[in-house]
Amino acid sequence: MYNLQAITNKCVNNSTVQFDKIGYIATNFANYSTVGYKKVSFEQFLTEDGRIDGAIRKNTLQGNIRTSTNPYDIAISGNGYIPVVSPEGEIQYTRDGSLKIGAGGYLTTVDDWMIGDGIKIPPNSYKIEIRPNGDVMNYDKMGSLPEKIGTIPIVQFDNPEALEQGHNNKLVYNSETGEPKLAKDSNSIKQYATEASNVNVVDELNNIMRINASMVASLTLAKVANDMYSKGIQIQQ
């Protein structure tokens, strides 16, 4: 009877884990149109005591690069993240290159987080060029020579899959990811472009169908085992 009770517990535990996975898939669906969003993958593993558990991981595959008409929009081709600073001074990291001129003329994210150490766009700027290495060049007028006004930094992590969700479409590092390292000699920035999310709707639908089938099977088996366990106790009595 102990084995029957153990089977019931494992089935219920598996159903709970599967239910949690559906929550993360729902988050992926909700961010399908979010620029630079990296979908969450939920990896299952068997613990030492035989229980099914899971770990949250970011899928770091690059999304499609889309053309933009905004000269401040950028996309990162390959690995890397843009460090951004909140109005309160908190540093987080993002792949969302939907940028704008924010308060004081500084280059910011759409929700007003400053890019890097701060890149101020001159009020009389005729044209802004963002080069592949991140250098931001300003042209005062047609035909003038460009002036460098700052550089958009790109940082990398040893284990980016372990990045945790931060504020909105931003990420924070931890002991698993390692500290951010400035990417040297990087030529990964594309101007007039943004990166689409890497969520594949068909894959996520298939995942939900598979998880639903697993939950139904686990709950059915748990009910059968629990009924047998209860009958066994009644017989003993």
PDB file of C-alpha atoms in Angstrom:
ATOM      1  CA  MET A   1       0.000   0.000   0.000  1.00  0.00           C
ATOM      2  CA  TYR A   2       2.969   2.278   0.559  1.00  0.00           C
ATOM      3  CA  ASN A   3       3.826   1.944  -3.113  1.00  0.00           C
ATOM      4  CA  LEU A   4       0.284   2.939  -4.101  1.00  0.00           C
ATOM      5  CA  GLN A   5       0.465   6.027  -1.913  1.00  0.00           C
ATOM      6  CA  ALA A   6       3.874   6.863  -3.364  1.00  0.00           C
ATOM      7  CA  ILE A   7       2.461   6.556  -6.896  1.00  0.00           C
ATOM      8  CA  THR A   8      -0.381   8.903  -5.963  1.00  0.00           C
ATOM      9  CA  ASN A   9       2.028  11.484  -4.551  1.00  0.00           C
ATOM     10  CA  LYS A  10       4.269  11.350  -7.618  1.00  0.00           C
ATOM     11  CA  CYS A  11       1.304  11.739  -9.970  1.00  0.00           C
ATOM     12  CA  VAL A  12       0.018  14.752  -8.054  1.00  0.00           C
ATOM     13  CA  ASN A  13       3.521  16.257  -7.992  1.00  0.00           C
ATOM     14  CA  ASN A  14       3.861  15.753 -11.748  1.00  0.00           C
ATOM     15  CA  SER A  15       0.490  17.424 -12.345  1.00  0.00           C
ATOM     16  CA  THR A  16       1.556  20.408 -10.228  1.00  0.00           C
ATOM     17  CA  VAL A  17       4.775  20.799 -12.230  1.00  0.00           C
ATOM     18  CA  GLN A  18       2.867  20.516 -15.511  1.00  0.00           C
ATOM     19  CA  PHE A  19       0.407  23.179 -14.327  1.00  0.00           C
ATOM     20  CA  ASP A  20       3.340  25.489 -13.572  1.00  0.00           C
ATOM     21  CA  LYS A  21       4.678  24.866 -17.094  1.00  0.00           C
ATOM     22  CA  ILE A  22       1.368  26.020 -18.589  1.00  0.00           C
ATOM     23  CA  GLY A  23       1.796  29.295 -16.700  1.00  0.00           C
ATOM     24  CA  TYR A  24       5.167  29.923 -18.325  1.00  0.00           C
ATOM     25  CA  ILE A  25       3.812  29.020 -21.751  1.00  0.00           C
ATOM     26  CA  ALA A  26       1.024  31.555 -21.195  1.00  0.00           C
ATOM     27  CA  THR A  27       3.716  34.158 -20.483  1.00  0.00           C
ATOM     28  CA  ASN A  28       5.384  33.273 -23.788  1.00  0.00           C
ATOM     29  CA  PHE A  29       2.095  33.723 -25.635  1.00  0.00           C
ATOM     30  CA  ALA A  30       1.524  37.089 -23.954  1.00  0.00           C
ATOM     31  CA  ASN A  31       4.959  38.294 -25.121  1.00  0.00           C
ATOM     32  CA  TYR A  32       4.789  36.973 -28.672  1.00  0.00           C
ATOM     33  CA  SER A  33       4.851  40.554 -30.027  1.00  0.00           C
ATOM     34  CA  THR A  34       7.289  41.952 -27.458  1.00  0.00           C
ATOM     35  CA  VAL A  35      10.507  43.211 -29.070  1.00  0.00           C
ATOM     36  CA  GLY A  36      13.552  41.150 -28.128  1.00  0.00           C
ATOM     37  CA  TYR A  37      11.629  38.871 -25.752  1.00  0.00           C
ATOM     38  CA  LYS A  38      13.285  35.526 -24.966  1.00  0.00           C
ATOM     39  CA  LYS A  39      10.844  32.722 -24.294  1.00  0.00           C
ATOM     40  CA  VAL A  40      10.934  30.800 -21.047  1.00  0.00           C
ATOM     41  CA  SER A  41      11.709  27.103 -21.165  1.00  0.00           C
ATOM     42  CA  PHE A  42      10.845  24.884 -18.193  1.00  0.00           C
ATOM     43  CA  GLU A  43      13.249  21.980 -17.892  1.00  0.00           C
ATOM     44  CA  GLN A  44      12.137  18.968 -15.889  1.00  0.00           C
ATOM     45  CA  PHE A  45      14.426  16.668 -13.947  1.00  0.00           C
ATOM     46  CA  LEU A  46      14.122  13.817 -11.475  1.00  0.00           C
ATOM     47  CA  THR A  47      15.177  14.571  -7.900  1.00  0.00           C
ATOM     48  CA  GLU A  48      17.063  12.115  -5.686  1.00  0.00           C
ATOM     49  CA  ASP A  49      13.850  11.107  -3.911  1.00  0.00           C
ATOM     50  CA  GLY A  50      12.131  10.306  -7.208  1.00  0.00           C
ATOM     51  CA  ARG A  51      10.068  13.485  -7.523  1.00  0.00           C
ATOM     52  CA  ILE A  52       9.743  15.431 -10.764  1.00  0.00           C
ATOM     53  CA  ASP A  53      10.972  18.987 -10.420  1.00  0.00           C
ATOM     54  CA  GLY A  54      11.850  21.753 -12.833  1.00  0.00           C
ATOM     55  CA  ALA A  55      14.140  24.723 -13.485  1.00  0.00           C
ATOM     56  CA  ILE A  56      13.324  27.915 -15.368  1.00  0.00           C
ATOM     57  CA  ARG A  57      15.603  28.766 -18.274  1.00  0.00           C
ATOM     58  CA  LYS A  58      15.654  31.508 -20.896  1.00  0.00           C
ATOM     59  CA  ASN A  59      15.770  30.356 -24.496  1.00  0.00           C
ATOM     60  CA  THR A  60      18.514  32.595 -25.900  1.00  0.00           C
ATOM     61  CA  LEU A  61      18.002  31.848 -29.596  1.00  0.00           C
ATOM     62  CA  GLN A  62      17.917  35.032 -31.650  1.00  0.00           C
ATOM     63  CA  GLY A  63      14.582  36.230 -32.997  1.00  0.00           C
ATOM     64  CA  ASN A  64      14.094  37.495 -36.537  1.00  0.00           C
ATOM     65  CA  ILE A  65      15.578  40.917 -37.337  1.00  0.00           C
ATOM     66  CA  ARG A  66      12.916  43.312 -38.632  1.00  0.00           C
ATOM     67  CA  THR A  67      13.425  46.600 -40.458  1.00  0.00           C
ATOM     68  CA  SER A  68      12.332  49.785 -38.678  1.00  0.00           C
ATOM     69  CA  THR A  69      11.846  53.387 -39.764  1.00  0.00           C
ATOM     70  CA  ASN A  70      13.041  54.787 -36.419  1.00  0.00           C
ATOM     71  CA  PRO A  71      16.722  55.837 -36.612  1.00  0.00           C
ATOM     72  CA  TYR A  72      17.132  55.115 -32.890  1.00  0.00           C
ATOM     73  CA  ASP A  73      15.946  51.504 -33.157  1.00  0.00           C
ATOM     74  CA  ILE A  74      18.670  48.877 -32.992  1.00  0.00           C
ATOM     75  CA  ALA A  75      18.904  45.082 -33.037  1.00  0.00           C
ATOM     76  CA  ILE A  76      21.709  42.882 -31.748  1.00  0.00           C
ATOM     77  CA  SER A  77      22.886  40.232 -34.189  1.00  0.00           C
ATOM     78  CA  GLY A  78      24.281  37.340 -32.179  1.00  0.00           C
ATOM     79  CA  ASN A  79      24.932  37.202 -28.452  1.00  0.00           C
ATOM     80  CA  GLY A  80      24.769  40.141 -26.104  1.00  0.00           C
ATOM     81  CA  TYR A  81      22.567  42.475 -24.089  1.00  0.00           C
ATOM     82  CA  ILE A  82      22.247  46.223 -23.680  1.00  0.00           C
ATOM     83  CA  PRO A  83      22.795  47.503 -20.124  1.00  0.00           C
ATOM     84  CA  VAL A  84      20.099  49.999 -19.173  1.00  0.00           C
ATOM     85  CA  VAL A  85      19.684  52.164 -16.089  1.00  0.00           C
ATOM     86  CA  SER A  86      16.381  53.028 -14.416  1.00  0.00           C
ATOM     87  CA  PRO A  87      15.560  56.580 -13.236  1.00  0.00           C
ATOM     88  CA  GLU A  88      16.388  55.265  -9.736  1.00  0.00           C
ATOM     89  CA  GLY A  89      19.816  54.002 -10.817  1.00  0.00           C
ATOM     90  CA  GLU A  90      19.089  50.271 -11.055  1.00  0.00           C
ATOM     91  CA  ILE A  91      21.000  48.409 -13.799  1.00  0.00           C
ATOM     92  CA  GLN A  92      19.358  45.643 -15.820  1.00  0.00           C
ATOM     93  CA  TYR A  93      19.868  44.145 -19.297  1.00  0.00           C
ATOM     94  CA  THR A  94      17.742  43.844 -22.421  1.00  0.00           C
ATOM     95  CA  ARG A  95      17.608  42.799 -26.070  1.00  0.00           C
ATOM     96  CA  ASP A  96      14.825  45.309 -26.716  1.00  0.00           C
ATOM     97  CA  GLY A  97      16.388  47.935 -28.941  1.00  0.00           C
ATOM     98  CA  SER A  98      13.258  50.072 -29.375  1.00  0.00           C
ATOM     99  CA  LEU A  99      14.902  53.336 -28.375  1.00  0.00           C
ATOM    100  CA  LYS A 100      13.867  56.980 -28.239  1.00  0.00           C
ATOM    101  CA  ILE A 101      15.084  60.385 -27.088  1.00  0.00           C
ATOM    102  CA  GLY A 102      14.002  60.667 -23.465  1.00  0.00           C
ATOM    103  CA  ALA A 103      14.214  63.303 -20.758  1.00  0.00           C
ATOM    104  CA  GLY A 104      17.112  65.722 -21.147  1.00  0.00           C
ATOM    105  CA  GLY A 105      17.761  64.493 -24.685  1.00  0.00           C
ATOM    106  CA  TYR A 106      19.244  61.169 -23.569  1.00  0.00           C
ATOM    107  CA  LEU A 107      18.835  57.950 -25.524  1.00  0.00           C
ATOM    108  CA  THR A 108      16.458  55.689 -23.578  1.00  0.00           C
ATOM    109  CA  THR A 109      14.257  52.619 -23.812  1.00  0.00           C
ATOM    110  CA  VAL A 110      10.548  53.104 -24.471  1.00  0.00           C
ATOM    111  CA  ASP A 111       9.951  53.084 -20.691  1.00  0.00           C
ATOM    112  CA  ASP A 112      12.655  55.694 -19.995  1.00  0.00           C
ATOM    113  CA  TRP A 113      15.596  53.570 -18.852  1.00  0.00           C
ATOM    114  CA  MET A 114      18.858  55.233 -19.926  1.00  0.00           C
ATOM    115  CA  ILE A 115      21.201  53.417 -22.307  1.00  0.00           C
ATOM    116  CA  GLY A 116      24.602  52.632 -20.803  1.00  0.00           C
ATOM    117  CA  ASP A 117      26.292  55.562 -19.083  1.00  0.00           C
ATOM    118  CA  GLY A 118      24.104  58.044 -20.932  1.00  0.00           C
ATOM    119  CA  ILE A 119      24.188  59.182 -24.568  1.00  0.00           C
ATOM    120  CA  LYS A 120      22.837  62.702 -25.083  1.00  0.00           C
ATOM    121  CA  ILE A 121      21.478  63.554 -28.527  1.00  0.00           C
ATOM    122  CA  PRO A 122      22.170  67.217 -29.467  1.00  0.00           C
ATOM    123  CA  PRO A 123      18.959  69.239 -29.912  1.00  0.00           C
ATOM    124  CA  ASN A 124      20.130  70.512 -33.311  1.00  0.00           C
ATOM    125  CA  SER A 125      21.040  67.050 -34.651  1.00  0.00           C
ATOM    126  CA  TYR A 126      20.516  66.636 -38.385  1.00  0.00           C
ATOM    127  CA  LYS A 127      21.139  62.880 -38.452  1.00  0.00           C
ATOM    128  CA  ILE A 128      22.188  60.128 -36.076  1.00  0.00           C
ATOM    129  CA  GLU A 129      24.241  57.155 -37.245  1.00  0.00           C
ATOM    130  CA  ILE A 130      24.620  54.110 -34.999  1.00  0.00           C
ATOM    131  CA  ARG A 131      27.527  52.005 -36.182  1.00  0.00           C
ATOM    132  CA  PRO A 132      27.868  48.209 -35.824  1.00  0.00           C
ATOM    133  CA  ASN A 133      30.348  48.619 -32.949  1.00  0.00           C
ATOM    134  CA  GLY A 134      27.811  50.736 -31.041  1.00  0.00           C
ATOM    135  CA  ASP A 135      29.383  54.136 -31.690  1.00  0.00           C
ATOM    136  CA  VAL A 136      26.712  56.834 -31.948  1.00  0.00           C
ATOM    137  CA  MET A 137      27.675  59.510 -34.471  1.00  0.00           C
ATOM    138  CA  ASN A 138      25.966  62.873 -34.812  1.00  0.00           C
ATOM    139  CA  TYR A 139      25.749  64.992 -37.971  1.00  0.00           C
ATOM    140  CA  ASP A 140      24.999  68.676 -37.371  1.00  0.00           C
ATOM    141  CA  LYS A 141      23.915  69.305 -40.946  1.00  0.00           C
ATOM    142  CA  MET A 142      23.945  67.772 -44.408  1.00  0.00           C
ATOM    143  CA  GLY A 143      27.513  67.173 -45.563  1.00  0.00           C
ATOM    144  CA  SER A 144      29.083  67.770 -42.136  1.00  0.00           C
ATOM    145  CA  LEU A 145      31.628  65.413 -40.621  1.00  0.00           C
ATOM    146  CA  PRO A 146      30.263  63.036 -37.956  1.00  0.00           C
ATOM    147  CA  GLU A 147      31.018  63.554 -34.279  1.00  0.00           C
ATOM    148  CA  LYS A 148      31.041  60.666 -31.834  1.00  0.00           C
ATOM    149  CA  ILE A 149      28.705  61.402 -28.916  1.00  0.00           C
ATOM    150  CA  GLY A 150      28.782  58.029 -27.167  1.00  0.00           C
ATOM    151  CA  THR A 151      28.811  54.257 -27.519  1.00  0.00           C
ATOM    152  CA  ILE A 152      26.029  51.756 -26.902  1.00  0.00           C
ATOM    153  CA  PRO A 153      27.719  49.020 -24.860  1.00  0.00           C
ATOM    154  CA  ILE A 154      27.032  45.311 -25.378  1.00  0.00           C
ATOM    155  CA  VAL A 155      27.652  42.870 -22.535  1.00  0.00           C
ATOM    156  CA  GLN A 156      27.676  39.081 -22.465  1.00  0.00           C
ATOM    157  CA  PHE A 157      27.201  36.400 -19.810  1.00  0.00           C
ATOM    158  CA  ASP A 158      28.828  32.992 -19.363  1.00  0.00           C
ATOM    159  CA  ASN A 159      25.416  31.354 -18.904  1.00  0.00           C
ATOM    160  CA  PRO A 160      22.694  33.664 -20.295  1.00  0.00           C
ATOM    161  CA  GLU A 161      20.041  30.925 -20.070  1.00  0.00           C
ATOM    162  CA  ALA A 162      19.982  31.451 -16.296  1.00  0.00           C
ATOM    163  CA  LEU A 163      19.119  35.174 -16.537  1.00  0.00           C
ATOM    164  CA  GLU A 164      16.107  36.044 -14.418  1.00  0.00           C
ATOM    165  CA  GLN A 165      13.154  38.205 -15.368  1.00  0.00           C
ATOM    166  CA  GLY A 166      13.546  41.807 -14.290  1.00  0.00           C
ATOM    167  CA  HIS A 167      11.437  44.918 -14.868  1.00  0.00           C
ATOM    168  CA  ASN A 168       9.177  44.562 -17.911  1.00  0.00           C
ATOM    169  CA  ASN A 169      11.272  43.257 -20.825  1.00  0.00           C
ATOM    170  CA  LYS A 170      14.549  43.328 -18.920  1.00  0.00           C
ATOM    171  CA  LEU A 171      16.756  40.742 -17.250  1.00  0.00           C
ATOM    172  CA  VAL A 172      18.954  40.506 -14.178  1.00  0.00           C
ATOM    173  CA  TYR A 173      22.002  38.342 -13.631  1.00  0.00           C
ATOM    174  CA  ASN A 174      22.802  36.008 -10.757  1.00  0.00           C
ATOM    175  CA  SER A 175      25.519  33.629  -9.560  1.00  0.00           C
ATOM    176  CA  GLU A 176      24.609  31.098 -12.276  1.00  0.00           C
ATOM    177  CA  THR A 177      24.959  33.540 -15.156  1.00  0.00           C
ATOM    178  CA  GLY A 178      28.221  35.071 -14.023  1.00  0.00           C
ATOM    179  CA  GLU A 179      28.772  38.819 -14.023  1.00  0.00           C
ATOM    180  CA  PRO A 180      28.318  40.849 -17.225  1.00  0.00           C
ATOM    181  CA  LYS A 181      31.383  41.172 -19.422  1.00  0.00           C
ATOM    182  CA  LEU A 182      31.810  44.006 -21.892  1.00  0.00           C
ATOM    183  CA  ALA A 183      31.974  42.603 -25.425  1.00  0.00           C
ATOM    184  CA  LYS A 184      35.158  43.929 -27.016  1.00  0.00           C
ATOM    185  CA  ASP A 185      35.472  44.580 -30.754  1.00  0.00           C
ATOM    186  CA  SER A 186      31.761  43.853 -31.166  1.00  0.00           C
ATOM    187  CA  ASN A 187      30.161  44.627 -34.516  1.00  0.00           C
ATOM    188  CA  SER A 188      26.729  43.211 -33.771  1.00  0.00           C
ATOM    189  CA  ILE A 189      24.481  46.281 -33.771  1.00  0.00           C
ATOM    190  CA  LYS A 190      22.119  46.990 -36.650  1.00  0.00           C
ATOM    191  CA  GLN A 191      20.493  50.421 -36.928  1.00  0.00           C
ATOM    192  CA  TYR A 192      16.928  50.864 -38.240  1.00  0.00           C
ATOM    193  CA  ALA A 193      16.067  47.398 -36.964  1.00  0.00           C
ATOM    194  CA  THR A 194      14.501  45.538 -34.043  1.00  0.00           C
ATOM    195  CA  GLU A 195      14.584  41.907 -32.985  1.00  0.00           C
ATOM    196  CA  ALA A 196      11.308  40.001 -32.845  1.00  0.00           C
ATOM    197  CA  SER A 197      10.577  37.665 -29.952  1.00  0.00           C
ATOM    198  CA  ASN A 198      11.759  34.074 -30.408  1.00  0.00           C
ATOM    199  CA  VAL A 199       8.375  32.612 -29.436  1.00  0.00           C
ATOM    200  CA  ASN A 200       7.077  30.042 -31.934  1.00  0.00           C
ATOM    201  CA  VAL A 201       3.300  29.896 -31.571  1.00  0.00           C
ATOM    202  CA  VAL A 202       2.982  26.440 -33.153  1.00  0.00           C
ATOM    203  CA  ASP A 203       5.592  25.009 -30.790  1.00  0.00           C
ATOM    204  CA  GLU A 204       3.869  26.536 -27.773  1.00  0.00           C
ATOM    205  CA  LEU A 205       0.478  25.117 -28.831  1.00  0.00           C
ATOM    206  CA  ASN A 206       2.046  21.677 -29.205  1.00  0.00           C
ATOM    207  CA  ASN A 207       3.589  22.050 -25.751  1.00  0.00           C
ATOM    208  CA  ILE A 208       0.216  22.856 -24.205  1.00  0.00           C
ATOM    209  CA  MET A 209      -1.405  19.830 -25.857  1.00  0.00           C
ATOM    210  CA  ARG A 210       1.383  17.550 -24.637  1.00  0.00           C
ATOM    211  CA  ILE A 211       1.270  18.958 -21.104  1.00  0.00           C
ATOM    212  CA  ASN A 212      -2.510  18.666 -20.961  1.00  0.00           C
ATOM    213  CA  ALA A 213      -2.312  14.993 -21.955  1.00  0.00           C
ATOM    214  CA  SER A 214       0.349  14.398 -19.287  1.00  0.00           C
ATOM    215  CA  MET A 215      -1.777  16.082 -16.614  1.00  0.00           C
ATOM    216  CA  VAL A 216      -4.857  14.041 -17.514  1.00  0.00           C
ATOM    217  CA  ALA A 217      -2.858  10.788 -17.440  1.00  0.00           C
ATOM    218  CA  SER A 218      -1.242  11.643 -14.096  1.00  0.00           C
ATOM    219  CA  LEU A 219      -4.519  12.613 -12.431  1.00  0.00           C
ATOM    220  CA  THR A 220      -6.241   9.504 -13.773  1.00  0.00           C
ATOM    221  CA  LEU A 221      -3.460   7.251 -12.483  1.00  0.00           C
ATOM    222  CA  ALA A 222      -3.474   9.072  -9.136  1.00  0.00           C
ATOM    223  CA  LYS A 223      -7.221   8.455  -8.758  1.00  0.00           C
ATOM    224  CA  VAL A 224      -6.855   4.752  -9.578  1.00  0.00           C
ATOM    225  CA  ALA A 225      -3.960   4.344  -7.138  1.00  0.00           C
ATOM    226  CA  ASN A 226      -5.790   6.288  -4.417  1.00  0.00           C
ATOM    227  CA  ASP A 227      -8.931   4.164  -4.831  1.00  0.00           C
ATOM    228  CA  MET A 228      -6.878   0.970  -4.581  1.00  0.00           C
ATOM    229  CA  TYR A 229      -5.084   2.324  -1.508  1.00  0.00           C
ATOM    230  CA  SER A 230      -8.409   3.182   0.173  1.00  0.00           C
ATOM    231  CA  LYS A 231      -9.855  -0.258  -0.605  1.00  0.00           C
ATOM    232  CA  GLY A 232      -6.750  -1.904   0.816  1.00  0.00           C
ATOM    233  CA  ILE A 233      -7.209  -0.034   4.110  1.00  0.00           C
ATOM    234  CA  GLN A 234     -10.886  -1.027   4.258  1.00  0.00           C
ATOM    235  CA  ILE A 235      -9.989  -4.704   3.760  1.00  0.00           C
ATOM    236  CA  GLN A 236      -7.449  -4.543   6.594  1.00  0.00           C
ATOM    237  CA  GLN A 237     -10.072  -3.065   8.887  1.00  0.00           C
TER     238      GLN A 237
END
